């Protein structure tokens, strides 16, 4: 006799498997209650929580705004402790930069182990001078005369 079941509560999904258990239905209910008492869904980042101005070299503007476009949550043990966020991306970008392009990510660590990550994406386009009216227009924009 084998019983496989799954249950979801408050964003946490658990799977239970028992083999040759004479009281398997009650065993599963008790195991699920225990599992749900130990785990929780934790919000790690709301959408837009990590917004960064990234320098751009060779573009018509000298920076681009980048952010995490989606919220991120993870299922963790309730007593998991603090989660540390580390932004991983280049210190600057080269033009052109396309809006929606992934240019980095935020990695979340607990006890030195990565538990989740979310992309950081450019929010606007940054063109090269030759794509937006040429070098003269780029110089005029640079000195605020465009």
XYZ file of C-alpha atoms in Angstrom:
146
model
C 0.000 0.000 0.000
C 1.378 3.417 -1.015
C -0.166 6.861 -0.534
C 1.134 10.046 -2.140
C -0.567 13.346 -1.356
C 0.089 17.078 -1.603
C -1.333 20.021 0.301
C -0.998 23.804 0.037
C -1.423 26.318 2.840
C -0.465 30.023 2.845
C 1.726 29.674 -0.248
C 3.571 26.590 1.013
C 3.095 23.291 -0.850
C 4.140 20.032 0.794
C 4.215 16.484 -0.566
C 3.866 13.408 1.628
C 4.588 9.772 0.739
C 4.007 6.752 2.959
C 4.654 3.104 2.207
C 2.764 0.294 3.872
C 1.327 2.528 6.613
C -1.794 1.028 8.196
C -3.191 4.474 9.150
C -1.859 6.422 6.155
C -4.639 9.055 5.914
C -4.171 10.155 9.509
C -0.381 9.913 9.157
C -0.527 12.309 6.196
C -2.755 14.787 8.047
C -0.390 14.760 11.036
C 2.712 15.066 8.845
C 1.190 17.998 6.941
C 0.284 19.765 10.186
C 3.848 19.293 11.391
C 5.351 20.438 8.069
C 3.200 23.570 7.907
C 4.202 24.414 11.479
C 7.875 24.376 10.393
C 7.789 26.202 7.019
C 6.556 29.568 5.775
C 6.544 31.565 2.577
C 8.777 34.591 3.110
C 8.772 37.692 0.905
C 12.378 38.453 0.015
C 11.799 41.448 -2.281
C 8.836 43.483 -3.420
C 8.826 44.585 -7.073
C 11.106 47.618 -7.400
C 12.724 47.112 -3.993
C 16.199 47.166 -5.557
C 16.462 50.240 -7.797
C 19.939 51.224 -8.904
C 21.428 53.954 -11.097
C 24.055 52.255 -13.264
C 26.686 54.350 -15.102
C 26.708 53.972 -18.905
C 29.783 54.622 -21.036
C 29.395 55.863 -24.617
C 25.688 56.597 -24.473
C 23.588 59.704 -25.012
C 22.919 59.620 -21.273
C 25.456 58.688 -18.626
C 23.276 56.347 -16.535
C 20.362 53.951 -16.669
C 17.854 53.028 -13.974
C 17.691 49.314 -13.224
C 15.367 47.450 -10.880
C 13.872 44.091 -10.017
C 10.562 44.081 -11.940
C 8.920 41.186 -10.078
C 8.390 40.392 -6.406
C 10.233 37.370 -5.033
C 9.317 34.989 -2.238
C 10.702 31.662 -1.071
C 9.538 28.846 1.174
C 11.854 28.620 4.183
C 11.949 27.143 7.653
C 10.299 29.464 10.158
C 13.439 29.682 12.288
C 15.712 30.149 9.256
C 17.073 33.450 10.548
C 18.198 36.417 8.516
C 18.538 36.402 4.760
C 21.284 38.539 3.207
C 20.781 40.188 -0.197
C 23.762 40.690 -2.526
C 23.469 42.679 -5.775
C 25.597 41.114 -8.508
C 26.213 43.303 -11.551
C 28.916 45.142 -13.451
C 29.952 48.534 -12.060
C 29.112 50.182 -15.412
C 27.635 49.321 -18.804
C 28.562 50.143 -22.394
C 25.938 51.681 -24.684
C 23.657 50.668 -26.226
C 21.486 49.395 -23.373
C 18.042 48.033 -24.167
C 15.071 48.466 -21.833
C 14.069 45.137 -20.297
C 17.562 43.689 -20.709
C 18.843 41.775 -17.680
C 21.982 43.509 -16.443
C 22.406 41.879 -13.043
C 20.628 40.064 -10.279
C 19.983 40.094 -6.559
C 20.974 36.848 -4.839
C 19.577 36.017 -1.420
C 21.753 34.003 0.976
C 20.953 32.256 4.222
C 23.860 30.853 6.231
C 26.149 31.297 3.223
C 23.929 29.318 0.832
C 22.020 30.939 -2.048
C 18.295 30.361 -1.558
C 16.799 32.516 -4.349
C 17.604 35.190 -6.919
C 15.770 37.762 -9.013
C 16.933 39.623 -12.126
C 17.785 43.319 -12.271
C 16.691 44.826 -15.607
C 17.249 48.145 -17.365
C 14.182 50.387 -17.269
C 14.983 52.526 -20.311
C 16.970 52.493 -23.545
C 20.344 54.202 -23.742
C 21.434 54.726 -27.323
C 24.851 55.350 -28.757
C 25.386 58.894 -30.145
C 25.362 57.679 -33.756
C 21.920 56.128 -33.166
C 20.365 59.328 -31.858
C 21.477 62.151 -34.121
C 25.240 61.790 -34.242
C 28.221 62.971 -32.297
C 27.286 66.667 -32.413
C 23.892 65.953 -30.837
C 25.612 63.813 -28.189
C 27.981 66.699 -27.326
C 25.089 69.144 -27.140
C 23.215 66.763 -24.793
C 26.347 66.284 -22.730
C 26.670 70.027 -22.117
C 22.930 70.591 -21.633
C 22.423 72.404 -24.941
C 20.314 69.680 -26.616
